[in-house]
Tab-separated table of C-alpha atoms in Angstrom:
chain	number	residue	atom	x	y	z
S	1	MET	CA	35.102	6.448	4.234
S	2	GLU	CA	36.363	8.537	7.085
S	3	TRP	CA	34.366	11.419	5.730
S	4	ALA	CA	31.236	9.319	5.569
S	5	MET	CA	31.428	8.519	9.239
S	6	GLN	CA	32.046	12.118	10.035
S	7	VAL	CA	28.951	13.173	8.170
S	8	ASP	CA	26.946	10.502	9.879
S	9	LYS	CA	28.031	11.700	13.276
S	10	GLN	CA	27.326	15.288	12.392
S	11	ILE	CA	23.793	14.503	11.283
S	12	ARG	CA	23.133	12.364	14.310
S	13	THR	CA	24.153	15.087	16.669
S	14	GLU	CA	22.082	17.581	14.775
S	15	THR	CA	18.917	15.585	14.214
S	16	GLY	CA	18.889	12.767	16.683
S	17	ALA	CA	18.800	14.973	19.759
S	18	GLU	CA	15.489	13.599	20.922
S	19	PRO	CA	12.789	11.608	19.198
S	20	GLU	CA	9.741	13.747	18.597
S	21	THR	CA	6.270	12.456	19.144
S	22	GLY	CA	4.046	15.185	17.711
S	23	ALA	CA	1.513	14.654	14.969
S	24	GLU	CA	3.804	16.048	12.303
S	25	THR	CA	7.254	15.060	13.361
S	26	GLY	CA	10.162	15.038	11.053
S	27	PRO	CA	13.867	14.610	11.165
S	28	ARG	CA	14.392	18.068	12.603
S	29	GLY	CA	15.900	19.659	15.648
S	30	PRO	CA	17.701	22.798	16.644
S	31	GLY	CA	20.041	23.819	13.834
S	32	CYS	CA	19.007	20.814	11.812
S	33	SER	CA	20.285	20.178	8.322
S	34	LEU	CA	16.934	18.825	7.165
S	35	ARG	CA	13.836	20.966	7.091
S	36	HIS	CA	10.576	20.115	8.814
S	37	PHE	CA	8.962	17.004	7.311
S	38	ALA	CA	5.282	16.125	7.275
S	39	CYS	CA	3.290	13.453	5.498
S	40	GLU	CA	-0.345	12.488	5.261
S	41	GLN	CA	-1.709	9.420	3.492
S	42	ASN	CA	-5.048	8.432	2.072
S	43	LEU	CA	-6.356	11.996	1.892
S	44	LEU	CA	-7.966	11.725	-1.550
S	45	SER	CA	-11.032	9.550	-2.010
S	46	ARG	CA	-10.855	8.679	-5.700
S	47	PRO	CA	-7.304	7.412	-6.259
S	48	ASP	CA	-6.302	3.974	-4.925
S	49	GLY	CA	-3.529	5.550	-2.907
S	50	SER	CA	-2.576	9.123	-2.134
S	51	ALA	CA	-0.107	11.057	-0.037
S	52	SER	CA	0.979	14.615	0.504
S	53	PHE	CA	4.574	15.251	1.440
S	54	LEU	CA	5.962	18.427	2.944
S	55	GLN	CA	9.616	19.347	3.191
S	56	GLY	CA	9.821	22.808	4.675
S	57	ASP	CA	7.773	24.962	2.322
S	58	THR	CA	8.006	22.491	-0.549
S	59	SER	CA	4.835	20.493	-0.854
S	60	VAL	CA	3.753	17.792	-3.299
S	61	LEU	CA	0.487	15.873	-3.544
S	62	ALA	CA	0.626	12.390	-5.067
S	63	GLY	CA	-2.103	10.045	-6.246
S	64	VAL	CA	-1.639	6.449	-7.399
S	65	TYR	CA	-4.039	4.495	-9.581
S	66	GLY	CA	-3.361	0.832	-10.008
S	67	PRO	CA	-3.174	-1.965	-10.831
S	68	ALA	CA	-5.756	-0.642	-13.295
S	69	GLU	CA	-6.851	-1.201	-16.850
S	70	VAL	CA	-4.261	-0.349	-19.514
S	71	LYS	CA	-4.533	0.824	-23.081
S	72	VAL	CA	-3.704	-1.948	-25.549
S	73	SER	CA	-0.977	0.217	-27.115
S	74	LYS	CA	0.791	0.581	-23.758
S	75	GLU	CA	0.233	-2.979	-22.553
S	76	ILE	CA	3.340	-4.980	-21.579
S	77	PHE	CA	2.658	-8.709	-21.553
S	78	ASN	CA	4.895	-9.657	-18.619
S	79	LYS	CA	4.787	-6.658	-16.292
S	80	ALA	CA	2.843	-3.615	-15.260
S	81	THR	CA	3.117	-0.378	-17.238
S	82	LEU	CA	4.377	2.337	-14.931
S	83	GLU	CA	3.492	5.930	-15.692
S	84	VAL	CA	4.413	9.075	-13.803
S	85	LEU	CA	2.745	12.427	-14.462
S	86	LEU	CA	4.141	15.559	-12.882
S	87	ARG	CA	1.875	18.588	-12.896
S	88	PRO	CA	3.494	21.962	-12.211
S	89	LYS	CA	1.829	24.483	-9.919
S	90	ILE	CA	0.794	26.681	-12.846
S	91	GLY	CA	0.724	26.151	-16.584
S	92	LEU	CA	1.289	23.034	-18.588
S	93	PRO	CA	4.060	20.495	-18.005
S	94	GLY	CA	7.148	21.356	-20.043
S	95	VAL	CA	10.518	19.815	-20.769
S	96	ALA	CA	11.761	20.129	-17.166
S	97	GLU	CA	8.719	18.248	-15.881
S	98	LYS	CA	9.082	15.551	-18.529
S	99	SER	CA	12.691	15.027	-17.496
S	100	ARG	CA	11.751	14.740	-13.828
S	101	GLU	CA	8.879	12.389	-14.676
S	102	TRP	CA	11.350	10.116	-16.391
S	103	LEU	CA	13.734	10.136	-13.413
S	104	ILE	CA	10.917	9.345	-10.970
S	105	ARG	CA	9.507	6.666	-13.251
S	106	ASN	CA	12.844	4.881	-13.484
S	107	THR	CA	13.254	5.007	-9.711
S	108	CYS	CA	9.779	3.547	-9.158
S	109	GLU	CA	10.393	0.900	-11.793
S	110	ALA	CA	13.420	-0.312	-9.813
S	111	VAL	CA	11.434	-1.035	-6.648
S	112	VAL	CA	7.895	-1.868	-7.829
S	113	LEU	CA	7.320	-5.590	-8.410
S	114	GLY	CA	5.542	-5.072	-11.711
S	115	ALA	CA	5.764	-8.729	-12.693
S	116	LEU	CA	3.040	-9.533	-10.140
S	117	HIS	CA	0.461	-7.547	-12.126
S	118	PRO	CA	1.125	-8.077	-15.826
S	119	ARG	CA	-0.970	-6.212	-18.417
S	120	THR	CA	-2.032	-3.535	-15.967
S	121	SER	CA	-1.094	0.072	-15.485
S	122	ILE	CA	0.208	1.802	-12.392
S	123	THR	CA	-0.119	5.563	-12.713
S	124	VAL	CA	1.456	8.032	-10.303
S	125	VAL	CA	0.199	11.604	-10.576
S	126	LEU	CA	2.244	14.232	-8.766
S	127	GLN	CA	0.891	17.728	-8.271
S	128	VAL	CA	3.347	20.394	-7.148
S	129	ILE	CA	1.640	22.551	-4.537
S	130	SER	CA	4.573	24.775	-3.740
S	131	ASP	CA	8.215	24.684	-4.724
S	132	ALA	CA	10.717	26.019	-2.206
S	133	GLY	CA	13.730	23.913	-3.152
S	134	SER	CA	14.511	20.169	-3.258
S	135	LEU	CA	11.435	19.602	-5.410
S	136	LEU	CA	12.603	16.368	-7.022
S	137	ALA	CA	13.448	14.817	-3.646
S	138	CYS	CA	10.023	15.798	-2.320
S	139	CYS	CA	8.352	14.319	-5.435
S	140	LEU	CA	10.218	11.044	-4.905
S	141	ASN	CA	9.179	10.879	-1.246
S	142	ALA	CA	5.543	11.681	-2.070
S	143	ALA	CA	5.516	9.044	-4.836
S	144	CYS	CA	6.904	6.404	-2.463
S	145	MET	CA	4.347	7.108	0.240
S	146	ALA	CA	1.481	7.088	-2.265
S	147	LEU	CA	2.665	3.761	-3.740
S	148	VAL	CA	2.809	2.261	-0.237
S	149	ASP	CA	-0.660	3.629	0.509
S	150	ALA	CA	-2.049	2.073	-2.680
S	151	GLY	CA	-0.666	-1.324	-1.654
S	152	VAL	CA	1.437	-1.713	-4.788
S	153	PRO	CA	3.898	-4.574	-4.168
S	154	MET	CA	7.442	-3.226	-3.746
S	155	ARG	CA	10.773	-4.885	-3.009
S	156	ALA	CA	11.927	-1.886	-0.925
S	157	LEU	CA	11.033	1.684	-0.044
S	158	PHE	CA	12.885	4.586	-1.613
S	159	CYS	CA	13.561	8.179	-0.715
S	160	GLY	CA	15.003	11.249	-2.381
S	161	VAL	CA	17.720	13.435	-0.894
S	162	THR	CA	19.010	16.687	-2.368
S	163	CYS	CA	22.456	18.055	-1.485
S	164	ALA	CA	23.831	21.453	-2.475
S	165	LEU	CA	27.497	22.452	-2.529
S	166	ASP	CA	28.138	26.159	-2.099
S	167	ALA	CA	31.120	28.120	-3.444
S	168	ASP	CA	33.275	27.202	-0.408
S	169	GLY	CA	32.519	23.536	-0.787
S	170	ASN	CA	30.173	23.398	2.212
S	171	LEU	CA	27.493	20.767	2.014
S	172	VAL	CA	23.838	21.701	2.568
S	173	LEU	CA	21.249	18.950	2.842
S	174	ASP	CA	17.669	19.543	1.712
S	175	PRO	CA	18.417	23.059	0.417
S	176	THR	CA	15.831	25.795	0.057
S	177	ALA	CA	15.249	27.492	-3.294
S	178	LYS	CA	17.609	30.324	-2.306
S	179	GLN	CA	20.361	27.911	-1.276
S	180	GLU	CA	19.889	25.983	-4.520
S	181	LYS	CA	20.243	29.156	-6.558
S	182	GLU	CA	23.452	30.209	-4.810
S	183	ALA	CA	24.948	26.719	-4.908
S	184	ARG	CA	27.831	25.721	-7.139
S	185	ALA	CA	26.355	22.257	-7.591
S	186	VAL	CA	23.044	20.570	-6.721
S	187	LEU	CA	22.893	16.775	-6.496
S	188	THR	CA	19.763	14.673	-6.014
S	189	PHE	CA	19.906	10.985	-5.135
S	190	ALA	CA	17.277	8.292	-4.775
S	191	LEU	CA	18.174	5.522	-2.315
S	192	ASP	CA	16.496	2.260	-1.410
S	193	SER	CA	15.691	1.214	2.149
S	194	VAL	CA	17.234	-2.250	2.190
S	195	GLU	CA	20.879	-1.571	1.433
S	196	GLN	CA	20.833	2.223	0.990
S	197	LYS	CA	21.958	1.618	-2.580
S	198	LEU	CA	21.720	4.315	-5.204
S	199	LEU	CA	18.657	4.017	-7.453
S	200	MET	CA	18.940	7.296	-9.334
S	201	SER	CA	21.141	10.352	-9.330
S	202	THR	CA	20.869	13.645	-11.134
S	203	THR	CA	23.295	16.520	-10.766
S	204	LYS	CA	23.711	20.103	-11.898
S	205	GLY	CA	26.846	22.204	-11.683
S	206	LEU	CA	30.549	21.564	-11.121
S	207	TYR	CA	31.900	19.237	-8.454
S	208	SER	CA	34.865	16.937	-7.940
S	209	ASN	CA	34.823	13.191	-7.581
S	210	ALA	CA	35.546	13.465	-3.850
S	211	GLU	CA	32.650	15.876	-3.401
S	212	LEU	CA	30.311	13.465	-5.158
S	213	GLN	CA	31.335	10.733	-2.724
S	214	GLN	CA	30.849	13.126	0.205
S	215	CYS	CA	27.369	14.040	-0.950
S	216	LEU	CA	26.446	10.397	-1.508
S	217	ALA	CA	27.656	9.448	1.960
S	218	ALA	CA	25.698	12.315	3.480
S	219	ALA	CA	22.594	11.316	1.510
S	220	GLN	CA	22.916	7.723	2.690
S	221	ALA	CA	23.150	8.833	6.299
S	222	THR	CA	20.162	11.138	5.854
S	223	SER	CA	18.088	8.439	4.198
S	224	GLN	CA	18.043	6.553	7.513
S	225	HIS	CA	16.238	9.476	9.107
S	226	ILE	CA	13.783	9.714	6.242
S	227	PHE	CA	13.002	5.990	6.408
S	228	ARG	CA	12.497	6.313	10.143
S	229	PHE	CA	10.098	9.158	9.441
S	230	TYR	CA	8.283	6.959	6.878
S	231	ARG	CA	7.888	4.245	9.482
S	232	GLU	CA	6.512	6.595	12.123
S	233	SER	CA	4.140	8.106	9.607
S	234	LEU	CA	2.835	4.708	8.451
S	235	GLN	CA	2.530	3.444	11.998
S	236	ARG	CA	0.331	6.440	12.784
S	237	ARG	CA	-1.861	5.634	9.804
S	238	TYR	CA	-2.282	2.017	10.895
S	239	SER	CA	-2.794	2.887	14.558
S	240	LYS	CA	-6.334	3.997	13.708
S	241	THR	CA	-7.462	0.539	12.655
X	1	MET	CA	4.584	1.602	21.287
X	2	ALA	CA	7.332	4.199	21.256
X	3	GLU	CA	9.838	1.534	22.185
X	4	ALA	CA	8.609	-0.730	19.449
X	5	ALA	CA	8.912	2.095	16.960
X	6	THR	CA	12.524	2.833	17.789
X	7	LEU	CA	13.374	-0.837	17.808
X	8	ALA	CA	11.748	-1.285	14.450
X	9	ALA	CA	13.521	1.727	13.018
X	10	GLU	CA	16.821	0.400	14.251
X	11	SER	CA	16.296	-2.933	12.597
X	12	LEU	CA	15.244	-1.267	9.378
X	13	ALA	CA	18.350	0.850	9.492
X	14	GLY	CA	20.622	-2.028	10.323
X	15	GLY	CA	19.129	-4.202	7.605
X	16	LYS	CA	18.777	-7.075	10.072
X	17	ALA	CA	15.938	-9.481	9.618
X	18	ARG	CA	13.513	-9.764	12.520
X	19	ALA	CA	11.792	-12.921	13.627
X	20	ALA	CA	8.276	-13.126	12.223
X	21	ARG	CA	6.893	-14.211	15.599
X	22	THR	CA	8.066	-11.081	17.391
X	23	VAL	CA	6.401	-8.644	14.983
X	24	LEU	CA	2.950	-10.256	14.808
X	25	GLY	CA	0.297	-7.549	14.870
X	26	GLN	CA	2.848	-4.809	14.248
X	27	VAL	CA	3.208	-2.649	11.168
X	28	VAL	CA	5.682	-4.022	8.639
X	29	LEU	CA	7.048	-2.064	5.678
X	30	PRO	CA	8.007	-3.155	2.160
X	31	GLY	CA	11.611	-4.361	1.973
X	32	GLU	CA	11.742	-5.822	5.477
X	33	GLU	CA	12.912	-9.389	5.834
X	34	LEU	CA	11.378	-11.764	8.354
X	35	LEU	CA	12.844	-14.910	9.835
X	36	LEU	CA	10.689	-17.961	10.232
X	37	PRO	CA	10.509	-19.641	13.653
X	38	GLU	CA	12.763	-22.549	12.718
X	39	GLN	CA	15.552	-20.163	11.708
X	40	GLU	CA	15.353	-17.979	14.787
X	41	ASP	CA	17.636	-20.032	16.978
X	42	ALA	CA	20.135	-20.372	14.165
X	43	GLU	CA	20.328	-16.778	12.940
X	44	GLY	CA	17.988	-14.772	15.114
X	45	PRO	CA	18.950	-12.084	17.624
X	46	GLY	CA	21.095	-13.420	20.415
X	47	GLY	CA	20.896	-16.896	18.999
X	48	ALA	CA	24.611	-17.549	18.839
X	49	GLY	CA	25.287	-17.164	22.561
X	50	GLY	CA	22.728	-19.083	24.518
X	51	ARG	CA	21.708	-21.656	22.042
X	52	PRO	CA	20.417	-24.860	23.633
X	53	LEU	CA	22.058	-28.103	22.680
X	54	ARG	CA	20.296	-30.026	20.022
X	55	LEU	CA	20.390	-33.736	19.562
X	56	SER	CA	20.838	-33.572	15.820
X	57	PRO	CA	22.309	-30.196	14.969
X	58	GLY	CA	22.807	-31.101	11.333
X	59	VAL	CA	19.151	-31.724	10.626
X	60	ARG	CA	16.900	-28.685	10.518
X	61	SER	CA	13.234	-29.478	10.826
X	62	ARG	CA	11.421	-28.431	7.686
X	63	VAL	CA	8.209	-26.595	8.462
X	64	ARG	CA	5.665	-25.815	5.813
X	65	VAL	CA	4.747	-22.134	5.869
X	66	VAL	CA	2.240	-20.470	3.572
X	67	CYS	CA	2.957	-16.932	2.332
X	68	GLY	CA	-0.219	-14.895	2.136
X	69	PRO	CA	-0.817	-11.509	0.499
X	70	GLY	CA	1.985	-8.990	0.954
X	71	LEU	CA	4.724	-11.566	1.512
X	72	ARG	CA	7.135	-13.308	-0.817
X	73	ARG	CA	9.773	-15.931	-0.370
X	74	CYS	CA	13.287	-14.582	-0.591
X	75	GLY	CA	15.732	-17.422	-0.129
X	76	ASP	CA	14.858	-18.948	3.229
X	77	ARG	CA	13.262	-15.754	4.559
X	78	LEU	CA	10.058	-13.836	3.986
X	79	LEU	CA	10.206	-10.509	2.152
X	80	VAL	CA	7.477	-7.992	2.942
X	81	THR	CA	6.079	-6.286	-0.176
X	82	LYS	CA	3.148	-4.343	1.286
X	83	CYS	CA	2.659	-2.079	4.254
X	84	GLY	CA	0.298	-3.304	6.933
X	85	ARG	CA	-0.011	-5.367	10.088
X	86	LEU	CA	1.565	-8.805	10.067
X	87	ARG	CA	-0.909	-11.594	10.850
X	88	HIS	CA	-0.479	-15.266	11.487
X	89	LYS	CA	-2.881	-18.161	11.547
X	90	GLU	CA	-1.958	-21.265	13.496
X	91	PRO	CA	-2.203	-24.423	11.453
X	92	SER	CA	-4.843	-26.971	12.325
X	93	GLY	CA	-2.430	-29.825	11.714
X	94	GLY	CA	1.354	-29.641	11.731
X	95	GLY	CA	3.418	-27.013	9.966
X	96	GLY	CA	4.091	-23.310	10.358
X	97	GLY	CA	0.670	-21.968	9.420
X	98	VAL	CA	-0.098	-18.946	7.283
X	99	TYR	CA	1.519	-15.510	7.444
X	100	TRP	CA	0.046	-12.492	5.661
X	101	VAL	CA	0.012	-8.698	5.735
X	102	ASP	CA	-3.290	-7.020	6.561
X	103	SER	CA	-3.186	-3.822	4.508
X	104	GLN	CA	-5.681	-1.027	3.948
X	105	GLN	CA	-5.948	-0.802	0.211
X	106	LYS	CA	-8.773	0.199	-2.080
X	107	ARG	CA	-7.928	-1.520	-5.346
X	108	TYR	CA	-9.209	-5.073	-5.687
X	109	VAL	CA	-7.151	-7.823	-7.293
X	110	PRO	CA	-9.268	-10.900	-8.199
X	111	VAL	CA	-8.621	-14.024	-6.123
X	112	LYS	CA	-10.012	-17.468	-6.948
X	113	GLY	CA	-12.967	-18.359	-4.768
X	114	ASP	CA	-13.775	-14.794	-3.657
X	115	HIS	CA	-17.404	-13.720	-3.629
X	116	VAL	CA	-17.784	-10.308	-5.261
X	117	ILE	CA	-20.409	-7.834	-6.431
X	118	GLY	CA	-20.035	-6.892	-10.096
X	119	ILE	CA	-21.837	-4.591	-12.511
X	120	VAL	CA	-22.734	-5.941	-15.951
X	121	THR	CA	-21.133	-3.627	-18.512
X	122	ALA	CA	-21.694	-5.490	-21.790
X	123	LYS	CA	-23.499	-8.445	-23.316
X	124	SER	CA	-21.622	-10.109	-26.144
X	125	GLY	CA	-22.817	-13.387	-27.579
X	126	ASP	CA	-22.927	-15.940	-24.804
X	127	ILE	CA	-20.904	-14.081	-22.163
X	128	PHE	CA	-21.463	-11.022	-20.021
X	129	LYS	CA	-18.672	-8.611	-19.149
X	130	VAL	CA	-18.773	-7.746	-15.461
X	131	ASP	CA	-16.929	-4.861	-13.840
X	132	VAL	CA	-15.593	-6.042	-10.472
X	133	GLY	CA	-13.188	-3.174	-9.795
X	134	GLY	CA	-10.089	-5.109	-10.867
X	135	SER	CA	-7.726	-4.286	-13.685
X	136	GLU	CA	-9.952	-5.858	-16.326
X	137	PRO	CA	-13.626	-6.882	-16.483
X	138	ALA	CA	-14.488	-10.459	-15.550
X	139	SER	CA	-16.368	-12.725	-17.938
X	140	LEU	CA	-19.554	-14.493	-16.911
X	141	SER	CA	-21.165	-17.183	-19.050
X	142	TYR	CA	-24.946	-17.069	-19.433
X	143	LEU	CA	-24.966	-20.785	-18.594
X	144	ALA	CA	-23.384	-20.107	-15.175
X	145	PHE	CA	-26.750	-19.318	-13.534
X	146	GLU	CA	-29.047	-21.676	-11.688
X	147	GLY	CA	-31.475	-23.360	-14.039
X	148	ALA	CA	-30.027	-21.732	-17.157
X	149	THR	CA	-29.949	-23.729	-20.380
X	150	LYS	CA	-29.318	-22.795	-23.993
X	151	ARG	CA	-33.088	-22.345	-24.387
X	152	ASN	CA	-33.730	-20.731	-21.058
X	153	ARG	CA	-31.424	-17.693	-20.844
X	154	PRO	CA	-31.187	-15.798	-17.580
X	155	ASN	CA	-32.707	-12.330	-17.554
X	156	VAL	CA	-29.616	-10.152	-17.145
X	157	GLN	CA	-29.436	-6.597	-18.480
X	158	VAL	CA	-26.533	-4.191	-18.805
X	159	GLY	CA	-26.272	-2.263	-15.519
X	160	ASP	CA	-27.532	-5.116	-13.324
X	161	LEU	CA	-25.678	-6.039	-10.150
X	162	ILE	CA	-24.334	-9.580	-9.956
X	163	TYR	CA	-23.234	-11.443	-6.842
X	164	GLY	CA	-20.908	-14.225	-7.926
X	165	GLN	CA	-17.769	-16.178	-7.285
X	166	PHE	CA	-14.452	-16.343	-9.141
X	167	VAL	CA	-13.569	-19.719	-10.651
X	168	VAL	CA	-10.606	-18.460	-12.681
X	169	ALA	CA	-8.442	-15.663	-11.322
X	170	ASN	CA	-4.772	-15.448	-12.092
X	171	LYS	CA	-2.538	-12.588	-13.042
X	172	ASP	CA	-2.091	-13.526	-16.681
X	173	MET	CA	-5.680	-14.319	-17.621
X	174	GLU	CA	-9.053	-12.675	-17.725
X	175	PRO	CA	-10.933	-13.548	-14.519
X	176	GLU	CA	-14.055	-15.692	-14.868
X	177	MET	CA	-17.097	-15.605	-12.615
X	178	VAL	CA	-19.991	-17.958	-12.000
X	179	CYS	CA	-23.266	-17.597	-10.117
X	180	ILE	CA	-23.635	-21.270	-9.171
X	181	ASP	CA	-21.753	-23.505	-6.762
X	182	SER	CA	-20.237	-26.863	-7.661
X	183	CYS	CA	-23.622	-28.573	-7.259
X	184	GLY	CA	-25.289	-26.200	-9.714
X	185	ARG	CA	-27.307	-24.365	-7.042
X	186	ALA	CA	-27.485	-20.574	-6.811
X	187	ASN	CA	-26.704	-20.588	-3.071
X	188	GLY	CA	-27.507	-16.887	-2.744
X	189	MET	CA	-25.654	-15.844	-5.883
X	190	GLY	CA	-27.135	-14.357	-9.031
X	191	VAL	CA	-28.659	-11.026	-10.027
X	192	ILE	CA	-29.233	-8.688	-7.074
X	193	GLY	CA	-32.824	-7.399	-6.972
X	194	GLN	CA	-34.167	-3.924	-7.598
X	195	ASP	CA	-33.733	-0.902	-5.282
X	196	GLY	CA	-31.150	-0.942	-2.532
X	197	LEU	CA	-27.909	1.001	-2.431
X	198	LEU	CA	-24.438	0.009	-3.618
X	199	PHE	CA	-21.416	1.744	-2.093
X	200	LYS	CA	-17.699	1.184	-1.897
X	201	VAL	CA	-15.490	0.795	1.168
X	202	THR	CA	-11.866	-0.243	1.652
X	203	LEU	CA	-10.965	-3.913	1.341
X	204	GLY	CA	-9.797	-3.945	4.954
X	205	LEU	CA	-13.251	-2.974	6.221
X	206	ILE	CA	-14.917	-5.730	4.174
X	207	ARG	CA	-12.567	-8.317	5.672
X	208	LYS	CA	-13.307	-6.954	9.135
X	209	LEU	CA	-17.075	-7.143	8.568
X	210	LEU	CA	-16.916	-10.660	7.136
X	211	ALA	CA	-14.800	-12.000	10.008
X	212	PRO	CA	-16.669	-14.836	11.724
X	213	ASP	CA	-16.894	-13.065	15.093
X	214	CYS	CA	-17.783	-9.594	13.815
X	215	GLU	CA	-20.018	-7.730	16.264
X	216	ILE	CA	-20.886	-4.915	13.865
X	217	ILE	CA	-23.098	-7.080	11.673
X	218	GLN	CA	-25.003	-8.456	14.652
X	219	GLU	CA	-25.542	-4.953	16.035
X	220	VAL	CA	-26.669	-3.632	12.647
X	221	GLY	CA	-29.079	-6.549	12.320
X	222	LYS	CA	-30.736	-5.637	15.615
X	223	LEU	CA	-31.278	-2.045	14.471
X	224	TYR	CA	-33.502	-2.508	11.401
X	225	PRO	CA	-34.624	-5.462	9.324
X	226	LEU	CA	-32.339	-5.402	6.297
X	227	GLU	CA	-30.935	-7.234	3.309
X	228	ILE	CA	-27.195	-6.890	2.845
X	229	VAL	CA	-24.571	-8.262	0.449
X	230	PHE	CA	-20.794	-7.947	0.956
X	231	GLY	CA	-18.422	-8.316	-1.976
X	232	MET	CA	-14.778	-9.015	-1.246
X	233	ASN	CA	-14.007	-6.377	-3.880
X	234	GLY	CA	-14.996	-3.623	-1.451
X	235	ARG	CA	-18.624	-3.232	-2.523
X	236	ILE	CA	-21.586	-3.406	-0.187
X	237	TRP	CA	-25.215	-3.534	-1.289
X	238	VAL	CA	-27.789	-2.776	1.374
X	239	LYS	CA	-31.554	-2.491	1.394
X	240	ALA	CA	-33.867	-1.656	4.278
X	241	LYS	CA	-37.601	-0.879	4.472
X	242	THR	CA	-37.262	2.808	3.697
X	243	ILE	CA	-34.697	4.872	1.809
X	244	GLN	CA	-33.900	6.749	5.017
X	245	GLN	CA	-33.029	3.551	6.871
X	246	THR	CA	-30.924	2.360	3.918
X	247	LEU	CA	-28.911	5.571	3.973
X	248	ILE	CA	-28.425	5.404	7.738
X	249	LEU	CA	-27.121	1.838	7.450
X	250	ALA	CA	-24.758	2.769	4.620
X	251	ASN	CA	-23.383	5.685	6.609
X	252	ILE	CA	-22.878	3.593	9.747
X	253	LEU	CA	-21.033	0.861	7.882
X	254	GLU	CA	-18.777	3.414	6.180
X	255	ALA	CA	-18.031	5.123	9.483
X	256	CYS	CA	-17.290	1.850	11.300
X	257	GLU	CA	-13.794	1.710	9.862
X	258	HIS	CA	-12.296	4.366	12.100
X	259	MET	CA	-14.463	3.988	15.199
X	260	THR	CA	-13.546	2.331	18.451
X	261	THR	CA	-15.909	-0.203	19.972
X	262	ASP	CA	-17.123	2.337	22.551
X	263	GLN	CA	-17.853	5.013	19.960
X	264	ARG	CA	-19.757	2.476	17.883
X	265	LYS	CA	-21.812	1.294	20.851
X	266	GLN	CA	-22.774	4.905	21.632
X	267	ILE	CA	-23.965	5.554	18.090
X	268	PHE	CA	-25.944	2.323	17.960
X	269	ALA	CA	-27.570	3.132	21.291
X	270	ARG	CA	-28.544	6.602	20.046
X	271	LEU	CA	-30.018	5.182	16.835
X	272	ALA	CA	-31.957	2.528	18.703
X	273	ASP	CA	-33.639	5.261	20.771
X	274	THR	CA	-34.889	7.273	17.792
């Protein structure tokens, strides 16, 4: 608990120096633990909702179709069928993509109010534009913004945060591809906006129980900044109308 | 605006519910909880300190509040499920009125009583299947036209445009359309004539154009003589004297969404000159 507060303070001092007002602000600042964030919604004309999300050099484009017609074989009589498709930058989706798709799908399922649109399909298509670390977290953020843009009813927002632990046990938030490679363990969490509760977690590498708690506390503190960024981004979108 | 943003972010972070009255017209996000006016003094910000004395503190006045699109009841509060601006309509009688979220979405979800433009996709026996842009096609009986009888079938072909109204629209059932009102009169509904142009816009723009005090429609009407049909499902059909005028009108209406009043006035003035 003590550690959690410490992390919180550390992030605040690093990121909350001054609120930025530029067109592409993000939770960043001098010596910030998070990379530069940017988000744009409603940039594709054909899907019902779309968003592109940038975290440093990692970029993902998301499109949402729904509530749309569903194949009879996939129809669920009391809720919407949720599908997530993750397209890699080059080549065909493989086992790694399928695994990520499943993680994202389960996260979306937890927040989308599918019971309001039974016998329909909600499809999220994610296209990786460039991968420079923390890809799954970026995919989760892009999926959330696209779902909000499409007007799919949700009980809360969600965000993805990746933490990396290096050999000395130092914690790096939103790691780059190089940091991820050198890390002893990489942990990705999905958190909801209402109670900052854990929706999904996936980990790779060796870590202790205490380190897991540290990372989770850090992710929870960071999620506040990401949700604040979401709000600013959506307010900009609605300021035009 | 900046102040509002930080305030809002704080409340989102703190998980505290805000009073619905204070956020009217502001952007609300899914997951936020809103307090209704009658709860404000009991639980709202700063309520505990300077609360006025009430004659009957035990009895809380029950106010009837209607939850519109984008809101759900969550205990005694309102839970936001869509992103958009919070709106409120004062009740004509007593009660708390209607709250809803005005969002910019593209996908239409059928609502009973809405007037929409559909495209006939199939004829099967005595019903037509009409694509209205929802999750499944609506059904339209051949008897639901003015003057139609079993002998006298309406002349409707696959591919025709239909302007009609939903009589059945709920989440579990296939939506059903009709092209007559309760008195059996067409009242403007039915098959839309030849020519003209059909295009799609966001649902928010349609609501803006159909608002009772919308200036855009009046200004467009002064420009050229035209025929126009708005469907609540985001479809607009427009026809003017020439194809060129039709295209100009379609482009103006599409562009109206992100224009300020001044920008719009300028464009209309320039078009009126030519």
